[in-house]
């Protein structure tokens, strides 16, 4: 057993970033959430507050209230901050549907969005997920409003616009690409091409939503290594570990702890610098509310339970960091 009193202390002492996605409502209203976030983690990601929909109640207006609250919290407690996300096909503003834009208008809109948001947080955000989920599950470029208006080039442009304003590390982030597979192969090719064209990209975020399917940790390590060899930093950006409700193991908490341990070991061995879990405690997990997820998966995917008490997985991650 290690002598570390918190996960944060173990991570700090071993040069690793252990993070959690935060929402402003719980930070404001729930003291144990607040305390757990600040004591146990040295990194944060706003879960929704920096997405275009929440930030842009109308075309001309930005509402930074929740994003500011989360980012100020992180700074007050000396935490590494990931900005999530500038360009994504989901969680666009509602008014977007009714906007009859030209391609040129959309491009100008995205440039302004990226400039404004990265500018506001220029000294406050350490890494940005510039583009999120641009590759479809079959490995082709996803059809999105951005690709439709700007062509494939929208990735190059987005990274360059961010780089014009901020010194933060610039990431490409995606799901289902944690292990070596068809999708991560496609992302590997995409990012190799970006690097070849001198597009300013620093890293790749592997979301690691291990829901029904738990990517093989050895293959995750291999995947991390190949991106590192391209010269990119790698982070696990949105981890949670759940089980299908109709195929639940006998000891889900132990299985979960073993899986978190295996991924932490893969990170440390292969040179991934951060592991962010997608929430602080189970009660706040998106698995409790997103689409049909509550009917499909166990709803306790994180290191802390509903009351912010530590779970077996918390201890395996802490011990793994302590032993590193
Ligand atoms: C999720 C949030 O957790 C939910 O609250 C929201 O309703 C939908 O988005 N990939 C991502 C994250 O990059 O932004 C998503 O977050 C989860 C999947």
mmCIF file of C-alpha atoms and ligand atoms in Angstrom:
data_model
loop_
_atom_site.group_PDB
_atom_site.id
_atom_site.type_symbol
_atom_site.label_atom_id
_atom_site.label_comp_id
_atom_site.label_asym_id
_atom_site.label_seq_id
_atom_site.Cartn_x
_atom_site.Cartn_y
_atom_site.Cartn_z
ATOM 1 C CA UNK A 1 0.000 0.000 0.000
ATOM 2 C CA UNK A 2 1.255 3.450 -0.807
ATOM 3 C CA UNK A 3 1.313 6.294 1.652
ATOM 4 C CA UNK A 4 -0.311 8.749 -0.667
ATOM 5 C CA UNK A 5 -3.367 10.351 0.821
ATOM 6 C CA UNK A 6 -4.956 11.129 -2.531
ATOM 7 C CA UNK A 7 -4.883 10.163 -6.167
ATOM 8 C CA UNK A 8 -3.751 13.682 -6.903
ATOM 9 C CA UNK A 9 -0.738 13.376 -4.648
ATOM 10 C CA UNK A 10 0.263 10.070 -6.237
ATOM 11 C CA UNK A 11 -0.118 11.561 -9.721
ATOM 12 C CA UNK A 12 1.754 14.782 -8.818
ATOM 13 C CA UNK A 13 4.649 12.811 -7.412
ATOM 14 C CA UNK A 14 4.969 10.693 -10.501
ATOM 15 C CA UNK A 15 4.537 13.443 -13.096
ATOM 16 C CA UNK A 16 1.204 12.153 -14.335
ATOM 17 C CA UNK A 17 -2.054 13.998 -14.961
ATOM 18 C CA UNK A 18 -5.153 12.440 -13.495
ATOM 19 C CA UNK A 19 -8.263 14.323 -14.468
ATOM 20 C CA UNK A 20 -12.037 14.542 -14.316
ATOM 21 C CA UNK A 21 -14.687 16.136 -16.500
ATOM 22 C CA UNK A 22 -16.574 18.815 -14.572
ATOM 23 C CA UNK A 23 -19.960 20.445 -14.764
ATOM 24 C CA UNK A 24 -20.672 23.861 -13.279
ATOM 25 C CA UNK A 25 -23.991 22.943 -11.653
ATOM 26 C CA UNK A 26 -22.452 20.290 -9.403
ATOM 27 C CA UNK A 27 -19.470 22.524 -8.606
ATOM 28 C CA UNK A 28 -21.874 25.200 -7.389
ATOM 29 C CA UNK A 29 -24.296 23.001 -5.508
ATOM 30 C CA UNK A 30 -22.536 19.912 -4.200
ATOM 31 C CA UNK A 31 -19.760 20.371 -1.616
ATOM 32 C CA UNK A 32 -18.557 16.767 -1.742
ATOM 33 C CA UNK A 33 -18.278 16.919 -5.525
ATOM 34 C CA UNK A 34 -16.289 20.140 -5.244
ATOM 35 C CA UNK A 35 -14.009 18.716 -2.574
ATOM 36 C CA UNK A 36 -13.407 15.461 -4.432
ATOM 37 C CA UNK A 37 -12.591 17.323 -7.645
ATOM 38 C CA UNK A 38 -10.028 19.550 -5.975
ATOM 39 C CA UNK A 39 -8.431 17.000 -3.657
ATOM 40 C CA UNK A 40 -8.229 13.996 -5.942
ATOM 41 C CA UNK A 41 -7.434 15.359 -9.402
ATOM 42 C CA UNK A 42 -4.734 17.558 -10.901
ATOM 43 C CA UNK A 43 -6.458 18.006 -14.275
ATOM 44 C CA UNK A 44 -9.933 18.995 -15.469
ATOM 45 C CA UNK A 45 -12.028 19.132 -18.623
ATOM 46 C CA UNK A 46 -15.324 21.058 -18.790
ATOM 47 C CA UNK A 47 -17.744 18.271 -19.778
ATOM 48 C CA UNK A 48 -20.118 20.436 -21.829
ATOM 49 C CA UNK A 49 -19.551 24.114 -21.037
ATOM 50 C CA UNK A 50 -17.055 24.826 -23.842
ATOM 51 C CA UNK A 51 -19.043 23.152 -26.595
ATOM 52 C CA UNK A 52 -20.538 25.394 -29.234
ATOM 53 C CA UNK A 53 -24.178 24.852 -28.227
ATOM 54 C CA UNK A 54 -23.816 25.829 -24.557
ATOM 55 C CA UNK A 55 -21.442 28.706 -25.453
ATOM 56 C CA UNK A 56 -23.569 30.256 -28.220
ATOM 57 C CA UNK A 57 -27.175 30.948 -27.154
ATOM 58 C CA UNK A 58 -27.502 33.069 -30.294
ATOM 59 C CA UNK A 59 -25.354 33.782 -33.309
ATOM 60 C CA UNK A 60 -24.024 37.030 -31.924
ATOM 61 C CA UNK A 61 -23.878 36.208 -28.224
ATOM 62 C CA UNK A 62 -21.443 34.117 -26.226
ATOM 63 C CA UNK A 63 -22.296 32.924 -22.732
ATOM 64 C CA UNK A 64 -19.105 32.040 -20.897
ATOM 65 C CA UNK A 65 -20.657 31.803 -17.408
ATOM 66 C CA UNK A 66 -20.335 28.058 -16.845
ATOM 67 C CA UNK A 67 -17.050 27.704 -18.702
ATOM 68 C CA UNK A 68 -15.544 30.524 -16.644
ATOM 69 C CA UNK A 69 -16.740 28.949 -13.401
ATOM 70 C CA UNK A 70 -15.087 25.621 -14.214
ATOM 71 C CA UNK A 71 -11.884 27.105 -15.597
ATOM 72 C CA UNK A 72 -11.530 29.492 -12.640
ATOM 73 C CA UNK A 73 -11.988 26.546 -10.285
ATOM 74 C CA UNK A 74 -9.190 24.682 -12.034
ATOM 75 C CA UNK A 75 -6.865 27.646 -11.891
ATOM 76 C CA UNK A 76 -7.619 28.354 -8.247
ATOM 77 C CA UNK A 77 -6.504 24.822 -7.470
ATOM 78 C CA UNK A 78 -3.505 24.603 -9.779
ATOM 79 C CA UNK A 79 -4.999 22.116 -12.203
ATOM 80 C CA UNK A 80 -4.080 21.327 -15.806
ATOM 81 C CA UNK A 81 -7.009 22.293 -18.015
ATOM 82 C CA UNK A 82 -8.210 20.604 -21.200
ATOM 83 C CA UNK A 83 -10.526 22.619 -23.435
ATOM 84 C CA UNK A 84 -13.234 20.505 -25.052
ATOM 85 C CA UNK A 85 -14.062 21.171 -27.877
ATOM 86 C CA UNK A 86 -13.920 23.692 -30.744
ATOM 87 C CA UNK A 87 -15.134 21.759 -33.777
ATOM 88 C CA UNK A 88 -17.635 18.922 -33.472
ATOM 89 C CA UNK A 89 -20.738 17.735 -35.306
ATOM 90 C CA UNK A 90 -22.742 17.329 -32.072
ATOM 91 C CA UNK A 91 -24.058 19.839 -29.540
ATOM 92 C CA UNK A 92 -24.277 22.665 -32.008
ATOM 93 C CA UNK A 93 -26.629 25.507 -31.028
ATOM 94 C CA UNK A 94 -30.360 24.979 -31.640
ATOM 95 C CA UNK A 95 -30.576 28.044 -33.858
ATOM 96 C CA UNK A 96 -28.039 26.432 -36.182
ATOM 97 C CA UNK A 97 -30.779 24.263 -37.760
ATOM 98 C CA UNK A 98 -32.661 27.288 -39.012
ATOM 99 C CA UNK A 99 -29.653 29.257 -40.228
ATOM 100 C CA UNK A 100 -29.532 29.405 -44.024
ATOM 101 C CA UNK A 101 -25.801 30.036 -44.377
ATOM 102 C CA UNK A 102 -23.504 30.066 -47.367
ATOM 103 C CA UNK A 103 -20.264 28.025 -47.247
ATOM 104 C CA UNK A 104 -18.294 31.253 -46.867
ATOM 105 C CA UNK A 105 -20.449 32.384 -43.956
ATOM 106 C CA UNK A 106 -20.010 29.089 -42.172
ATOM 107 C CA UNK A 107 -16.261 29.205 -42.592
ATOM 108 C CA UNK A 108 -16.120 32.791 -41.291
ATOM 109 C CA UNK A 109 -18.341 31.776 -38.380
ATOM 110 C CA UNK A 110 -16.074 28.874 -37.398
ATOM 111 C CA UNK A 111 -12.944 30.986 -37.659
ATOM 112 C CA UNK A 112 -14.489 33.648 -35.453
ATOM 113 C CA UNK A 113 -15.637 31.015 -32.966
ATOM 114 C CA UNK A 114 -12.186 29.444 -32.706
ATOM 115 C CA UNK A 115 -10.448 32.814 -32.448
ATOM 116 C CA UNK A 116 -12.834 34.132 -29.801
ATOM 117 C CA UNK A 117 -12.883 31.074 -27.570
ATOM 118 C CA UNK A 118 -9.165 30.292 -27.693
ATOM 119 C CA UNK A 119 -8.481 34.015 -27.214
ATOM 120 C CA UNK A 120 -10.587 34.318 -24.104
ATOM 121 C CA UNK A 121 -8.761 31.415 -22.465
ATOM 122 C CA UNK A 122 -5.351 32.060 -23.962
ATOM 123 C CA UNK A 123 -3.528 31.871 -20.634
ATOM 124 C CA UNK A 124 -5.923 29.489 -18.964
ATOM 125 C CA UNK A 125 -6.254 26.395 -21.097
ATOM 126 C CA UNK A 126 -3.317 24.027 -21.481
ATOM 127 C CA UNK A 127 -4.632 21.775 -24.239
ATOM 128 C CA UNK A 128 -7.517 22.064 -26.684
ATOM 129 C CA UNK A 129 -9.467 19.328 -28.391
ATOM 130 C CA UNK A 130 -9.557 21.378 -31.569
ATOM 131 C CA UNK A 131 -11.419 18.796 -33.626
ATOM 132 C CA UNK A 132 -13.566 16.071 -32.093
ATOM 133 C CA UNK A 133 -14.717 12.855 -33.787
ATOM 134 C CA UNK A 134 -14.035 13.744 -37.431
ATOM 135 C CA UNK A 135 -13.610 10.120 -38.478
ATOM 136 C CA UNK A 136 -16.664 7.890 -38.917
ATOM 137 C CA UNK A 137 -16.747 4.355 -37.515
ATOM 138 C CA UNK A 138 -15.848 2.885 -40.925
ATOM 139 C CA UNK A 139 -12.668 4.980 -41.063
ATOM 140 C CA UNK A 140 -13.842 7.531 -43.646
ATOM 141 C CA UNK A 141 -14.120 11.251 -43.032
ATOM 142 C CA UNK A 142 -17.399 11.861 -41.214
ATOM 143 C CA UNK A 143 -19.987 13.875 -43.126
ATOM 144 C CA UNK A 144 -20.582 16.969 -41.049
ATOM 145 C CA UNK A 145 -21.706 20.529 -41.652
ATOM 146 C CA UNK A 146 -18.036 21.528 -41.453
ATOM 147 C CA UNK A 147 -16.850 19.005 -44.045
ATOM 148 C CA UNK A 148 -19.826 19.847 -46.212
ATOM 149 C CA UNK A 149 -19.117 23.578 -46.299
ATOM 150 C CA UNK A 150 -15.324 23.589 -46.176
ATOM 151 C CA UNK A 151 -14.246 20.220 -47.553
ATOM 152 C CA UNK A 152 -11.611 17.971 -45.944
ATOM 153 C CA UNK A 153 -9.541 21.025 -45.437
ATOM 154 C CA UNK A 154 -11.602 22.048 -42.427
ATOM 155 C CA UNK A 155 -9.251 20.206 -40.087
ATOM 156 C CA UNK A 156 -6.161 22.011 -41.384
ATOM 157 C CA UNK A 157 -7.911 25.336 -41.122
ATOM 158 C CA UNK A 158 -9.255 24.737 -37.631
ATOM 159 C CA UNK A 159 -5.853 23.793 -36.230
ATOM 160 C CA UNK A 160 -4.224 26.782 -37.926
ATOM 161 C CA UNK A 161 -6.851 29.214 -36.614
ATOM 162 C CA UNK A 162 -6.369 27.915 -33.082
ATOM 163 C CA UNK A 163 -2.602 28.163 -33.467
ATOM 164 C CA UNK A 164 -2.894 31.811 -34.575
ATOM 165 C CA UNK A 165 -4.196 32.711 -31.129
ATOM 166 C CA UNK A 166 -3.126 30.230 -28.478
ATOM 167 C CA UNK A 167 0.037 28.462 -27.357
ATOM 168 C CA UNK A 168 -2.008 25.630 -25.852
ATOM 169 C CA UNK A 169 -1.279 22.120 -27.111
ATOM 170 C CA UNK A 170 -3.657 21.289 -29.938
ATOM 171 C CA UNK A 171 -5.313 17.862 -29.996
ATOM 172 C CA UNK A 172 -7.399 15.687 -32.253
ATOM 173 C CA UNK A 173 -9.833 13.651 -30.088
ATOM 174 C CA UNK A 174 -11.964 10.606 -30.917
ATOM 175 C CA UNK A 175 -13.772 7.531 -29.562
ATOM 176 C CA UNK A 176 -13.555 3.880 -30.566
ATOM 177 C CA UNK A 177 -9.920 4.389 -31.531
ATOM 178 C CA UNK A 178 -8.267 3.437 -28.237
ATOM 179 C CA UNK A 179 -6.837 0.142 -29.453
ATOM 180 C CA UNK A 180 -5.240 -0.624 -32.797
ATOM 181 C CA UNK A 181 -8.222 -1.054 -35.119
ATOM 182 C CA UNK A 182 -9.650 0.176 -38.403
ATOM 183 C CA UNK A 183 -10.685 3.514 -36.939
ATOM 184 C CA UNK A 184 -7.413 4.232 -35.160
ATOM 185 C CA UNK A 185 -5.577 3.225 -38.365
ATOM 186 C CA UNK A 186 -7.592 5.867 -40.229
ATOM 187 C CA UNK A 187 -6.831 8.446 -37.542
ATOM 188 C CA UNK A 188 -3.158 7.509 -37.673
ATOM 189 C CA UNK A 189 -3.164 8.163 -41.430
ATOM 190 C CA UNK A 190 -5.108 11.403 -41.042
ATOM 191 C CA UNK A 191 -2.764 12.778 -38.384
ATOM 192 C CA UNK A 192 0.329 11.661 -40.321
ATOM 193 C CA UNK A 193 -0.964 13.674 -43.270
ATOM 194 C CA UNK A 194 -1.629 16.718 -41.082
ATOM 195 C CA UNK A 195 1.914 16.530 -39.718
ATOM 196 C CA UNK A 196 3.343 16.152 -43.196
ATOM 197 C CA UNK A 197 1.567 19.345 -44.228
ATOM 198 C CA UNK A 198 2.953 21.115 -41.132
ATOM 199 C CA UNK A 199 -0.477 21.570 -39.611
ATOM 200 C CA UNK A 200 0.069 22.591 -35.979
ATOM 201 C CA UNK A 201 -1.127 19.520 -34.076
ATOM 202 C CA UNK A 202 0.492 18.385 -30.840
ATOM 203 C CA UNK A 203 -1.472 15.431 -29.674
ATOM 204 C CA UNK A 204 -4.183 12.844 -29.943
ATOM 205 C CA UNK A 205 -6.896 12.219 -27.359
ATOM 206 C CA UNK A 206 -8.217 8.686 -26.989
ATOM 207 C CA UNK A 207 -11.600 8.936 -25.287
ATOM 208 C CA UNK A 208 -11.677 5.392 -23.866
ATOM 209 C CA UNK A 209 -15.398 5.089 -23.174
ATOM 210 C CA UNK A 210 -15.149 1.415 -22.227
ATOM 211 C CA UNK A 211 -18.854 0.587 -22.116
ATOM 212 C CA UNK A 212 -19.867 -2.787 -23.480
ATOM 213 C CA UNK A 213 -16.607 -3.217 -25.272
ATOM 214 C CA UNK A 214 -13.374 -2.970 -23.257
ATOM 215 C CA UNK A 215 -10.444 -2.360 -25.614
ATOM 216 C CA UNK A 216 -7.539 -4.730 -25.041
ATOM 217 C CA UNK A 217 -4.982 -2.876 -22.856
ATOM 218 C CA UNK A 218 -1.986 -4.315 -24.741
ATOM 219 C CA UNK A 219 -3.418 -3.039 -27.971
ATOM 220 C CA UNK A 220 -4.128 0.349 -26.348
ATOM 221 C CA UNK A 221 -0.452 0.506 -25.308
ATOM 222 C CA UNK A 222 0.607 -0.368 -28.850
ATOM 223 C CA UNK A 223 -1.677 2.311 -30.241
ATOM 224 C CA UNK A 224 -0.312 4.923 -27.825
ATOM 225 C CA UNK A 225 3.231 3.987 -28.834
ATOM 226 C CA UNK A 226 2.646 4.399 -32.546
ATOM 227 C CA UNK A 227 1.169 7.878 -32.088
ATOM 228 C CA UNK A 228 4.082 8.778 -29.823
ATOM 229 C CA UNK A 229 6.450 7.637 -32.558
ATOM 230 C CA UNK A 230 4.791 10.102 -34.931
ATOM 231 C CA UNK A 231 5.855 12.805 -32.489
ATOM 232 C CA UNK A 232 2.424 13.330 -30.927
ATOM 233 C CA UNK A 233 1.496 13.487 -27.260
ATOM 234 C CA UNK A 234 -1.234 11.071 -26.241
ATOM 235 C CA UNK A 235 -3.844 11.425 -23.515
ATOM 236 C CA UNK A 236 -6.776 9.286 -22.402
ATOM 237 C CA UNK A 237 -9.421 11.990 -22.389
ATOM 238 C CA UNK A 238 -12.858 10.643 -21.418
ATOM 239 C CA UNK A 239 -12.499 7.341 -19.636
ATOM 240 C CA UNK A 240 -15.368 5.436 -18.080
ATOM 241 C CA UNK A 241 -15.809 1.709 -17.548
ATOM 242 C CA UNK A 242 -19.238 0.111 -17.631
ATOM 243 C CA UNK A 243 -20.849 -3.235 -18.472
ATOM 244 C CA UNK A 244 -23.894 -4.154 -20.547
ATOM 245 C CA UNK A 245 -26.870 -4.618 -18.206
ATOM 246 C CA UNK A 246 -27.677 -7.967 -19.804
ATOM 247 C CA UNK A 247 -24.103 -9.233 -19.507
ATOM 248 C CA UNK A 248 -22.925 -8.008 -16.155
ATOM 249 C CA UNK A 249 -19.940 -9.779 -14.579
ATOM 250 C CA UNK A 250 -20.285 -11.351 -11.148
ATOM 251 C CA UNK A 251 -18.008 -8.815 -9.496
ATOM 252 C CA UNK A 252 -18.380 -5.653 -11.555
ATOM 253 C CA UNK A 253 -16.486 -3.429 -9.132
ATOM 254 C CA UNK A 254 -13.469 -5.750 -9.124
ATOM 255 C CA UNK A 255 -13.555 -6.165 -12.892
ATOM 256 C CA UNK A 256 -13.772 -2.419 -13.241
ATOM 257 C CA UNK A 257 -10.841 -1.920 -10.886
ATOM 258 C CA UNK A 258 -8.740 -4.400 -12.873
ATOM 259 C CA UNK A 259 -9.564 -2.678 -16.125
ATOM 260 C CA UNK A 260 -8.753 0.790 -14.829
ATOM 261 C CA UNK A 261 -5.483 -0.622 -13.529
ATOM 262 C CA UNK A 262 -4.617 -2.207 -16.875
ATOM 263 C CA UNK A 263 -5.268 1.036 -18.759
ATOM 264 C CA UNK A 264 -3.277 3.066 -16.235
ATOM 265 C CA UNK A 265 -0.387 0.623 -16.666
ATOM 266 C CA UNK A 266 -0.692 0.883 -20.454
ATOM 267 C CA UNK A 267 -0.539 4.681 -20.167
ATOM 268 C CA UNK A 268 2.546 4.616 -17.986
ATOM 269 C CA UNK A 269 4.363 2.006 -20.060
ATOM 270 C CA UNK A 270 3.600 3.537 -23.418
ATOM 271 C CA UNK A 271 4.090 7.183 -22.506
ATOM 272 C CA UNK A 272 0.580 8.583 -22.353
ATOM 273 C CA UNK A 273 0.724 11.665 -20.126
ATOM 274 C CA UNK A 274 -2.809 11.964 -18.799
ATOM 275 C CA UNK A 275 -5.873 9.970 -17.894
ATOM 276 C CA UNK A 276 -9.110 11.924 -17.558
ATOM 277 C CA UNK A 277 -12.271 10.177 -16.346
ATOM 278 C CA UNK A 278 -15.580 11.411 -17.761
ATOM 279 C CA UNK A 279 -17.108 12.840 -14.597
ATOM 280 C CA UNK A 280 -16.177 13.096 -10.930
ATOM 281 C CA UNK A 281 -18.499 10.532 -9.407
ATOM 282 C CA UNK A 282 -21.061 8.015 -10.647
ATOM 283 C CA UNK A 283 -24.080 10.183 -9.831
ATOM 284 C CA UNK A 284 -22.868 12.690 -12.425
ATOM 285 C CA UNK A 285 -21.949 10.252 -15.173
ATOM 286 C CA UNK A 286 -23.463 10.831 -18.589
ATOM 287 C CA UNK A 287 -24.360 7.121 -18.587
ATOM 288 C CA UNK A 288 -27.190 7.972 -16.196
ATOM 289 C CA UNK A 289 -28.929 10.260 -18.671
ATOM 290 C CA UNK A 290 -27.603 10.056 -22.227
ATOM 291 C CA UNK A 291 -29.998 8.644 -24.846
ATOM 292 C CA UNK A 292 -30.800 4.955 -24.138
ATOM 293 C CA UNK A 293 -27.588 4.381 -22.156
ATOM 294 C CA UNK A 294 -29.385 3.952 -18.799
ATOM 295 C CA UNK A 295 -31.249 0.955 -20.279
ATOM 296 C CA UNK A 296 -28.107 -0.554 -21.763
ATOM 297 C CA UNK A 297 -25.187 -0.063 -19.383
ATOM 298 C CA UNK A 298 -24.389 -0.164 -15.705
ATOM 299 C CA UNK A 299 -24.444 3.418 -14.480
ATOM 300 C CA UNK A 300 -21.424 3.401 -12.192
ATOM 301 C CA UNK A 301 -18.422 3.836 -14.483
ATOM 302 C CA UNK A 302 -16.149 6.110 -12.425
ATOM 303 C CA UNK A 303 -13.644 5.995 -9.547
ATOM 304 C CA UNK A 304 -16.045 7.540 -7.007
ATOM 305 C CA UNK A 305 -19.561 6.360 -6.157
ATOM 306 C CA UNK A 306 -22.739 8.435 -5.826
ATOM 307 C CA UNK A 307 -21.613 9.772 -2.437
ATOM 308 C CA UNK A 308 -18.099 10.530 -3.652
ATOM 309 C CA UNK A 309 -16.687 7.586 -1.710
ATOM 310 C CA UNK A 310 -13.746 5.881 -3.374
ATOM 311 C CA UNK A 311 -14.332 2.573 -5.173
ATOM 312 C CA UNK A 312 -11.963 -0.362 -5.709
ATOM 313 C CA UNK A 313 -10.889 1.173 -9.037
ATOM 314 C CA UNK A 314 -9.748 4.305 -7.235
ATOM 315 C CA UNK A 315 -7.330 2.235 -5.191
ATOM 316 C CA UNK A 316 -5.919 0.243 -8.106
ATOM 317 C CA UNK A 317 -5.268 3.436 -10.075
ATOM 318 C CA UNK A 318 -3.624 5.088 -7.075
ATOM 319 C CA UNK A 319 -1.434 2.062 -6.342
ATOM 320 C CA UNK A 320 -0.436 1.799 -9.978
ATOM 321 C CA UNK A 321 0.645 5.439 -10.022
ATOM 322 C CA UNK A 322 2.436 5.046 -6.705
ATOM 323 C CA UNK A 323 4.377 2.029 -7.991
ATOM 324 C CA UNK A 324 5.395 3.704 -11.234
HETATM 325 C C1 LIG B 1 -21.266 14.013 -23.554
HETATM 326 C C2 LIG B 1 -21.637 14.629 -22.209
HETATM 327 O O1 LIG B 1 -21.044 13.866 -21.199
HETATM 328 C C3 LIG B 1 -23.131 14.661 -22.047
HETATM 329 O O2 LIG B 1 -23.500 15.362 -20.869
HETATM 330 C C4 LIG B 1 -23.808 15.329 -23.261
HETATM 331 O O3 LIG B 1 -25.204 15.225 -23.152
HETATM 332 C C5 LIG B 1 -23.346 14.681 -24.547
HETATM 333 O O4 LIG B 1 -21.928 14.686 -24.607
HETATM 334 N N1 LIG B 1 -17.702 12.146 -26.675
HETATM 335 C C6 LIG B 1 -17.358 13.434 -26.357
HETATM 336 C C7 LIG B 1 -18.021 14.111 -25.216
HETATM 337 O O5 LIG B 1 -16.420 13.973 -26.959
HETATM 338 O O6 LIG B 1 -18.137 15.496 -25.431
HETATM 339 C C8 LIG B 1 -19.368 13.520 -24.924
HETATM 340 O O7 LIG B 1 -19.874 14.132 -23.748
HETATM 341 C C9 LIG B 1 -19.261 12.024 -24.783
HETATM 342 C C10 LIG B 1 -18.756 11.394 -26.043
#
